[in-house]
XYZ file of N, CA and C in Angstrom:
603
model
N -58.542 28.476 -5.822
C -58.339 27.224 -6.722
C -57.180 27.303 -7.393
N -56.345 28.194 -7.377
C -54.805 28.591 -7.894
C -54.039 27.877 -6.731
N -54.527 27.901 -5.854
C -53.396 27.304 -4.871
C -53.350 25.652 -5.272
N -54.646 25.145 -5.250
C -54.815 23.911 -5.454
C -54.177 23.336 -6.429
N -54.616 24.283 -7.693
C -53.845 23.736 -9.302
C -52.596 23.691 -8.985
N -51.763 24.677 -8.178
C -50.482 24.540 -7.945
C -49.804 23.425 -6.998
N -50.668 23.329 -6.155
C -50.229 22.027 -5.351
C -50.306 20.564 -5.879
N -51.198 20.741 -7.090
C -51.671 19.092 -7.950
C -50.225 19.361 -8.923
N -49.854 20.312 -9.535
C -48.867 20.392 -10.239
C -47.470 19.948 -9.630
N -47.479 20.454 -8.153
C -46.247 20.163 -7.655
C -46.234 18.581 -6.870
N -47.216 18.033 -6.885
C -47.640 16.551 -6.617
C -47.133 15.878 -7.483
N -47.607 16.471 -9.294
C -47.079 15.933 -10.101
C -45.963 15.612 -10.617
N -45.248 16.709 -10.288
C -43.566 16.767 -10.894
C -43.027 16.087 -9.934
N -43.415 15.917 -8.654
C -42.801 15.529 -7.437
C -42.892 13.799 -8.024
N -43.891 13.636 -8.383
C -44.352 12.122 -8.554
C -43.482 11.539 -9.266
N -43.268 12.368 -10.803
C -42.825 11.926 -12.089
C -41.194 11.965 -11.471
N -40.869 12.991 -11.298
C -39.146 13.361 -10.852
C -39.003 12.032 -9.866
N -39.846 11.412 -8.949
C -39.410 10.155 -8.469
C -39.489 9.088 -9.102
N -40.650 8.990 -10.271
C -40.206 7.848 -10.742
C -39.153 7.649 -11.646
N -38.639 8.697 -11.653
C -37.262 9.069 -12.806
C -36.516 8.510 -11.723
N -36.307 8.955 -10.376
C -35.082 8.533 -9.721
C -35.153 6.764 -9.425
N -36.679 6.392 -8.906
C -36.597 5.347 -8.935
C -35.797 4.338 -9.904
N -36.168 4.692 -11.558
C -35.479 4.307 -12.484
C -34.523 4.124 -12.362
N -33.995 5.374 -12.651
C -32.102 5.575 -12.633
C -31.290 4.800 -11.479
N -31.763 5.239 -10.049
C -30.965 4.516 -9.087
C -31.152 3.076 -8.585
N -32.132 2.717 -8.901
C -32.593 1.344 -8.745
C -32.631 0.805 -9.763
N -33.451 1.028 -11.050
C -33.416 0.046 -12.400
C -32.470 0.421 -12.932
N -30.746 0.270 -12.785
C -29.734 0.617 -13.417
C -30.073 0.320 -14.331
N -29.656 1.170 -15.809
C -29.489 0.660 -17.217
C -28.531 -0.195 -17.179
N -27.448 -0.411 -16.258
C -25.875 -1.558 -16.311
C -26.416 -2.545 -15.459
N -27.474 -3.019 -15.212
C -27.717 -4.101 -13.987
C -27.665 -5.244 -15.014
N -28.445 -5.281 -16.390
C -28.232 -6.381 -17.044
C -27.131 -7.108 -17.576
N -26.298 -5.906 -17.751
C -25.241 -6.017 -18.576
C -24.009 -6.538 -17.764
N -23.930 -6.007 -16.302
C -22.831 -6.833 -15.251
C -23.268 -8.375 -14.872
N -24.640 -8.325 -14.609
C -24.869 -9.553 -14.198
C -24.782 -10.464 -15.044
N -25.191 -10.145 -16.217
C -24.282 -11.558 -17.245
C -22.989 -11.812 -17.181
N -22.203 -10.975 -16.850
C -21.046 -11.023 -16.544
C -20.488 -12.218 -15.378
N -21.526 -12.345 -14.440
C -21.245 -12.942 -13.138
C -20.932 -14.313 -13.233
N -21.165 -15.134 -14.494
C -20.797 -16.529 -14.736
C -20.012 -16.836 -15.861
N -18.894 -15.857 -15.926
C -18.221 -15.261 -17.167
C -17.070 -15.038 -16.608
N -16.122 -15.077 -15.952
C -14.876 -14.905 -15.666
C -13.479 -14.050 -16.461
N -13.980 -14.735 -17.775
C -13.044 -14.389 -18.770
C -13.707 -12.582 -19.257
N -15.095 -12.823 -19.569
C -15.755 -11.917 -19.979
C -15.812 -10.769 -19.231
N -15.865 -11.354 -17.605
C -16.004 -10.004 -16.915
C -14.520 -9.292 -17.008
N -13.560 -10.324 -16.899
C -12.521 -9.184 -16.993
C -12.330 -8.652 -18.039
N -12.733 -8.701 -19.421
C -12.417 -8.523 -20.576
C -13.460 -7.068 -20.748
N -14.508 -7.003 -19.793
C -15.379 -5.540 -20.107
C -14.826 -4.905 -18.550
N -13.907 -5.489 -17.608
C -13.794 -4.337 -16.476
C -12.487 -4.157 -17.271
N -11.549 -4.468 -17.873
C -10.306 -4.142 -17.895
C -10.242 -4.761 -19.798
N -10.983 -3.674 -20.131
C -10.636 -3.971 -21.756
C -9.516 -3.495 -22.420
N -9.248 -4.049 -23.675
C -7.638 -3.833 -24.398
C -8.306 -3.445 -25.870
N -7.126 -2.558 -26.480
C -7.470 -2.769 -27.826
C -6.469 -3.097 -28.677
N -6.306 -2.697 -29.628
C -5.312 -3.093 -30.731
C -4.410 -2.178 -30.796
N -4.671 -1.094 -30.210
C -3.875 -0.010 -30.721
C -2.975 0.738 -29.483
N -1.613 1.286 -29.724
C -1.334 1.304 -28.459
C -1.134 2.891 -28.350
N -1.951 2.996 -27.369
C -2.157 4.495 -26.642
C -1.367 4.897 -25.761
N -0.651 4.531 -25.143
C 0.438 4.165 -23.759
C 1.827 4.317 -24.006
N 2.177 4.327 -24.640
C 3.433 4.611 -25.311
C 4.403 3.015 -24.969
N 3.748 2.327 -24.550
C 4.540 1.192 -23.720
C 4.774 0.443 -24.393
N 4.095 -0.216 -25.215
C 4.200 -1.184 -26.280
C 2.842 -2.035 -26.140
N 2.309 -2.557 -27.081
C 1.312 -3.195 -26.835
C 1.128 -4.980 -27.973
N 0.729 -5.674 -27.279
C 0.887 -6.954 -27.759
C -0.644 -7.236 -28.557
N -0.753 -8.427 -29.633
C -2.040 -8.181 -30.471
C -2.997 -7.954 -29.854
N -3.264 -8.479 -28.761
C -4.695 -8.326 -27.795
C -4.806 -7.111 -27.312
N -3.817 -6.163 -27.777
C -4.100 -4.656 -26.974
C -3.660 -4.379 -25.625
N -3.142 -5.635 -25.029
C -2.339 -5.317 -23.446
C -1.368 -4.593 -24.046
N -0.547 -3.856 -22.979
C 0.361 -3.358 -22.671
C 1.394 -3.652 -21.527
N 2.580 -3.119 -21.831
C 3.688 -3.648 -20.858
C 4.310 -2.733 -20.833
N 4.456 -2.602 -19.370
C 5.899 -1.499 -18.438
C 6.904 -1.962 -18.818
N 8.035 -0.682 -18.387
C 9.330 -1.169 -18.544
C 9.679 -2.442 -17.454
N 9.093 -2.595 -16.828
C 9.464 -3.984 -15.757
C 8.974 -5.175 -16.120
N 8.163 -4.771 -17.623
C 7.641 -6.117 -18.093
C 6.471 -6.607 -17.402
N 5.860 -5.844 -16.392
C 4.661 -5.892 -16.268
C 3.597 -5.511 -16.565
N 2.264 -5.709 -16.721
C 0.802 -5.172 -17.103
C 0.853 -3.991 -17.171
N 0.527 -2.629 -18.119
C -0.329 -1.634 -18.078
C -1.384 -1.473 -18.497
N -2.755 -0.860 -17.370
C -4.156 -0.431 -17.777
C -3.527 -0.107 -19.239
N -4.130 -0.373 -20.419
C -4.474 0.847 -21.585
C -5.054 1.702 -21.575
N -5.539 3.226 -22.105
C -6.409 3.680 -22.011
C -7.644 3.497 -22.094
N -8.323 2.282 -22.468
C -9.526 2.043 -22.498
C -10.066 1.273 -21.493
N -8.516 0.901 -20.827
C -9.176 0.457 -19.592
C -9.522 1.047 -18.149
N -8.805 2.318 -18.547
C -8.656 3.579 -17.663
C -10.234 4.650 -17.911
N -10.237 4.721 -18.886
C -11.661 5.098 -18.961
C -12.609 4.152 -19.190
N -13.061 3.103 -18.819
C -14.150 1.960 -18.161
C -14.042 2.515 -16.872
N -13.059 2.242 -16.220
C -13.296 2.973 -14.618
C -12.639 4.354 -13.723
N -13.014 4.877 -15.124
C -13.470 6.332 -14.639
C -14.789 6.911 -15.475
N -15.223 5.785 -15.883
C -17.167 5.683 -15.920
C -17.455 5.378 -14.645
N -16.777 4.365 -14.489
C -17.688 3.392 -13.512
C -17.623 4.133 -12.167
N -16.247 4.842 -11.760
C -16.409 5.386 -10.430
C -16.777 6.666 -10.612
N -17.061 7.303 -11.827
C -17.727 8.543 -11.548
C -19.306 8.572 -11.795
N -20.077 7.430 -12.161
C -21.168 7.480 -12.475
C -22.302 6.944 -10.700
N -23.431 7.595 -11.079
C -24.137 7.334 -9.598
C -24.893 5.976 -9.804
N -24.535 5.245 -8.669
C -25.186 3.746 -8.534
C -26.150 3.520 -7.389
N -26.873 2.955 -7.959
C -28.114 2.216 -7.142
C -27.728 1.020 -6.728
N -28.817 0.528 -6.086
C -29.028 -0.847 -5.395
C -29.028 -2.160 -6.083
N -29.248 -1.824 -7.240
C -29.310 -3.185 -8.465
C -28.119 -3.054 -9.106
N -27.826 -1.553 -9.360
C -26.905 -1.533 -10.019
C -25.394 -1.665 -9.729
N -25.055 -1.433 -8.211
C -23.846 -2.456 -7.505
C -23.836 -2.959 -7.452
N -25.204 -4.327 -7.335
C -25.220 -5.886 -6.955
C -24.626 -6.107 -7.991
N -24.998 -5.666 -9.307
C -24.232 -6.239 -10.305
C -22.978 -5.849 -10.702
N -22.644 -5.507 -10.372
C -21.214 -4.961 -10.329
C -20.365 -5.533 -9.533
N -20.905 -6.165 -8.121
C -20.027 -7.046 -7.204
C -20.173 -8.585 -8.086
N -21.199 -8.695 -8.391
C -21.401 -10.573 -9.195
C -20.042 -9.853 -10.120
N -20.231 -9.228 -11.013
C -19.265 -8.948 -12.264
C -17.615 -9.062 -11.360
N -17.527 -8.543 -10.473
C -16.133 -8.289 -9.895
C -15.626 -9.596 -9.058
N -16.620 -10.223 -8.507
C -16.223 -11.577 -8.223
C -15.543 -12.428 -9.109
N -16.506 -12.695 -9.789
C -15.964 -13.332 -11.128
C -14.402 -13.288 -11.842
N -14.685 -11.936 -12.058
C -13.221 -11.470 -12.244
C -12.039 -11.607 -11.426
N -12.539 -11.599 -10.042
C -11.357 -11.739 -9.023
C -10.584 -13.121 -9.152
N -11.866 -14.021 -9.813
C -11.457 -15.183 -9.827
C -10.599 -15.318 -10.255
N -9.871 -14.887 -10.934
C -8.439 -14.912 -12.087
C -7.702 -14.489 -11.741
N -7.324 -14.372 -10.401
C -5.945 -13.580 -9.925
C -5.025 -14.708 -9.827
N -5.657 -16.155 -9.900
C -4.980 -17.279 -9.639
C -4.326 -17.448 -10.994
N -4.660 -16.432 -12.221
C -3.578 -17.039 -13.136
C -2.455 -16.583 -12.902
N -1.292 -17.299 -13.519
C -0.074 -16.511 -13.660
C 0.748 -15.734 -14.627
N -0.296 -15.465 -15.351
C 0.257 -14.364 -17.079
C -0.592 -13.452 -16.365
N -0.605 -12.917 -18.283
C -1.442 -11.351 -18.048
C -2.857 -11.013 -17.121
N -3.180 -12.519 -17.755
C -4.841 -12.155 -16.766
C -4.842 -12.056 -15.398
N -3.908 -12.819 -14.782
C -3.738 -12.344 -13.496
C -3.403 -11.004 -13.135
N -2.536 -10.469 -13.655
C -2.275 -8.778 -13.619
C -3.332 -7.820 -13.713
N -4.594 -8.703 -14.939
C -5.640 -7.987 -15.022
C -6.304 -7.837 -14.212
N -6.756 -9.659 -13.971
C -7.647 -9.545 -12.999
C -7.451 -8.675 -11.255
N -5.958 -8.566 -10.975
C -5.443 -7.908 -9.536
C -5.879 -6.642 -10.071
N -5.232 -5.876 -11.232
C -5.786 -4.795 -10.897
C -7.373 -4.283 -10.930
N -8.162 -5.077 -11.547
C -9.466 -4.811 -11.563
C -10.010 -4.907 -10.194
N -9.854 -5.826 -9.495
C -10.186 -5.925 -8.117
C -9.619 -5.206 -7.435
N -8.479 -4.517 -7.346
C -8.186 -3.570 -6.722
C -8.758 -2.068 -7.097
N -9.384 -2.137 -8.072
C -10.661 -0.800 -8.845
C -11.665 -0.827 -7.719
N -11.806 -2.161 -8.170
C -13.279 -2.586 -7.524
C -13.254 -2.454 -5.660
N -12.760 -3.274 -5.261
C -12.210 -2.907 -3.672
C -12.615 -1.388 -3.361
N -12.030 -0.490 -4.107
C -11.958 0.473 -3.731
C -13.187 1.216 -4.030
N -13.725 1.452 -5.468
C -14.754 1.797 -5.701
C -16.312 1.490 -4.818
N -15.880 0.198 -4.197
C -16.950 -0.163 -3.234
C -17.254 -0.064 -2.050
N -16.249 0.621 -1.745
C -15.701 0.683 -0.243
C -16.267 2.274 -0.090
N -16.408 3.285 -1.458
C -17.215 4.499 -1.264
C -18.521 4.580 -1.461
N -19.116 3.239 -1.699
C -20.666 3.057 -1.704
C -21.230 2.311 -0.730
N -20.582 1.794 0.384
C -21.127 1.114 1.387
C -22.553 0.762 1.910
N -23.171 2.227 1.478
C -24.429 2.586 1.716
C -25.389 1.856 0.833
N -24.837 1.462 -0.246
C -25.720 0.782 -1.408
C -25.955 -0.524 -1.329
N -25.089 -0.983 -0.589
C -24.633 -2.486 -0.647
C -25.726 -3.371 -0.037
N -26.539 -4.313 -0.597
C -28.041 -5.315 -0.489
C -26.756 -6.493 0.335
N -27.224 -7.207 0.572
C -26.997 -8.452 1.252
C -26.546 -9.157 0.315
N -27.019 -9.290 -0.673
C -26.433 -9.915 -1.758
C -24.947 -9.245 -2.630
N -25.132 -8.153 -2.281
C -23.782 -7.509 -2.560
C -22.793 -7.770 -1.731
N -22.883 -7.530 -0.593
C -22.337 -7.617 0.904
C -21.713 -9.229 0.619
N -22.270 -10.367 0.182
C -22.237 -11.645 -0.118
C -20.678 -11.848 -1.376
N -21.658 -10.874 -2.344
C -20.454 -10.952 -3.463
C -19.035 -10.191 -2.932
N -19.189 -9.231 -2.655
C -18.200 -8.468 -1.877
C -17.193 -9.265 -1.205
N -17.883 -10.627 -0.300
C -17.146 -11.196 0.764
C -16.496 -12.347 -0.466
N -16.789 -12.624 -1.855
C -16.572 -13.024 -2.172
C -14.939 -12.692 -3.073
N -15.440 -11.497 -3.853
C -14.245 -10.654 -3.849
C -12.679 -10.564 -3.152
N -13.291 -10.165 -1.761
C -12.302 -10.490 -1.077
C -11.392 -11.784 -0.325
N -12.212 -12.884 -0.672
C -12.076 -13.857 -0.741
C -11.005 -14.487 -1.191
N -11.064 -13.577 -2.527
C -9.904 -13.703 -3.656
C -8.547 -13.195 -3.491
N -8.143 -12.358 -2.040
C -7.607 -11.331 -1.673
C -7.271 -11.817 -0.243
N -6.580 -13.318 0.038
C -6.100 -13.634 1.427
C -5.124 -13.247 1.759
N -4.268 -13.370 1.170
C -2.985 -12.494 1.341
C -2.625 -11.456 1.673
N -3.460 -10.356 1.056
C -3.942 -8.983 1.793
C -4.625 -8.920 2.772
N -5.630 -9.636 3.091
C -6.503 -9.842 4.446
C -5.723 -10.234 5.422
N -4.665 -10.966 5.128
C -3.585 -11.537 6.732
C -2.581 -10.309 7.134
N -2.307 -9.928 5.624
C -1.503 -9.074 6.059
C -2.067 -7.579 6.787
N -3.582 -7.312 6.492
C -4.095 -6.259 7.226
C -4.503 -6.523 8.549
N -5.013 -7.806 8.693
C -5.077 -8.333 10.163
C -3.481 -8.312 11.090
N -2.601 -8.744 10.229
C -1.178 -8.497 11.104
C -0.747 -6.901 11.298
N -1.506 -6.109 10.587
C -1.200 -4.936 10.680
C 0.137 -4.331 10.209
N 0.611 -5.161 9.002
C 1.415 -5.036 8.066
C 1.421 -4.689 6.878
N 2.378 -3.860 5.819
C 1.958 -3.493 4.693
C 1.048 -4.174 3.938
N 0.077 -4.141 3.101
C -0.735 -4.781 2.677
C 0.023 -5.592 1.164
N 1.232 -5.514 0.818
C 1.886 -5.704 -0.361
C 3.413 -6.606 0.228
N 3.262 -6.781 1.792
C 4.206 -7.419 2.469
C 4.242 -9.162 1.785
N 5.493 -9.523 1.340
C 5.489 -10.721 1.320
C 6.281 -11.399 2.263
N 6.268 -12.621 2.378
C 6.754 -13.751 3.390
C 7.206 -15.282 3.046
N 7.189 -15.991 4.072
C 7.966 -17.290 2.952
C 7.181 -17.937 2.808
N 7.045 -19.216 2.406
C 6.533 -20.134 1.549
C 5.676 -19.653 0.847
N 6.147 -19.164 -0.770
C 5.542 -18.206 -1.578
C 4.475 -17.403 -0.954
N 4.557 -16.892 -0.034
C 3.037 -16.006 0.296
C 2.333 -15.530 -0.695
N 2.927 -14.768 -1.422
C 2.241 -14.373 -2.750
C 2.236 -15.453 -3.889
N 1.113 -15.901 -3.867
C 0.926 -16.927 -4.807
C -0.140 -16.177 -6.011
N -0.914 -14.791 -5.549
C -1.381 -13.879 -7.060
C 0.018 -12.923 -7.056
N -0.835 -12.182 -8.122
C 0.445 -10.984 -8.308
C 0.015 -9.852 -7.086
N 0.853 -8.917 -6.408
C 0.484 -8.304 -5.785
C -0.839 -7.333 -6.342
N -1.016 -6.896 -4.991
C -2.497 -6.284 -5.206
C -2.651 -4.873 -5.732
N -1.231 -4.488 -5.358
C -1.154 -2.845 -5.634
C 0.002 -3.196 -7.413
N -0.451 -4.215 -8.078
C 0.197 -4.007 -9.369
C -0.511 -2.949 -10.143
N 0.492 -2.957 -11.538
C -0.162 -1.591 -12.534
C -0.330 -0.422 -11.853
N 0.322 -0.091 -10.691
C 0.476 1.285 -9.911
C -0.702 1.517 -9.316
N -1.187 0.907 -8.614
C -2.355 0.914 -7.888
C -2.150 1.577 -6.435
N -2.613 2.615 -5.824
C -2.310 3.504 -4.761
C -2.421 2.386 -3.179
N -1.424 2.396 -2.796
C -1.240 1.196 -1.592
C -1.858 1.543 -0.407
N -1.892 2.920 -0.205
C -2.710 3.499 0.778
C -3.927 3.418 0.613
N -4.621 4.098 -0.566
C -6.184 3.832 -0.956
C -6.721 2.910 -0.651
N -6.257 1.592 -1.344
C -6.571 0.114 -1.105
C -6.863 -0.391 0.405
N -5.402 0.107 0.999
C -5.543 -0.496 2.284
C -6.747 0.278 2.954
N -6.419 1.503 2.879
C -8.035 1.859 3.701
C -9.304 1.704 3.200
N -9.389 1.135 1.614
C -10.799 0.416 1.139
C -10.634 -0.758 1.474
N -10.020 -1.755 1.860
C -10.177 -2.753 2.045
C -10.663 -3.193 4.054
N -9.793 -1.895 4.555
C -9.812 -1.798 6.150
C -11.481 -1.323 6.399
N -12.146 -0.763 5.422
C -13.198 -0.327 5.496
C -14.483 -1.200 5.559
N -14.153 -2.557 4.778
C -15.178 -3.905 4.674
C -14.782 -4.789 5.917
N -13.695 -4.555 6.703
C -12.837 -5.302 8.163
C -14.156 -4.389 9.350
N -14.646 -3.215 9.113
C -15.256 -2.393 10.270
C -16.746 -2.581 10.310
N -17.487 -2.949 9.116
C -18.826 -2.924 8.710
C -19.233 -4.063 10.097
């Protein structure tokens, strides 16, 4: 009887733990919040690259909390960095990562903006490409389609990658219509490696 009780208890514990795992990994608590951003690029950008009204970077901020570096380019404030530390450091399940790709696809569409939003969107796109490359095993068919949209908003970078030249290479005829993908200090090698990951899948 003791053995039977132990076995039953083990099955109950495993069942409960399995249920918790299913909810945490599949029914991601961020899923709904991220999915709601899919049809609102501006809201997606504000979530993925939040700004504050306080200058915590020492680089100078505008009224909306954005900051500018010494070269006049946008610099991610601490709040934006913290958001990505949170996103890259958490456990992702299939539903959560799919919702994230929806938000990223929306935000990446703003790369065509020639102002600060374009710089913010470019930075967010770069962070997203790197994050998703580390979670390719969680990408559903829908997530892969969304990732295709994100990469579709990086035509210059894909052309450079295909030509085996630096991902930030410029060329004739206004080769760069958007800000360079490495804007705001994104690591070029990390981004090149991440982008190449999708091309081999």
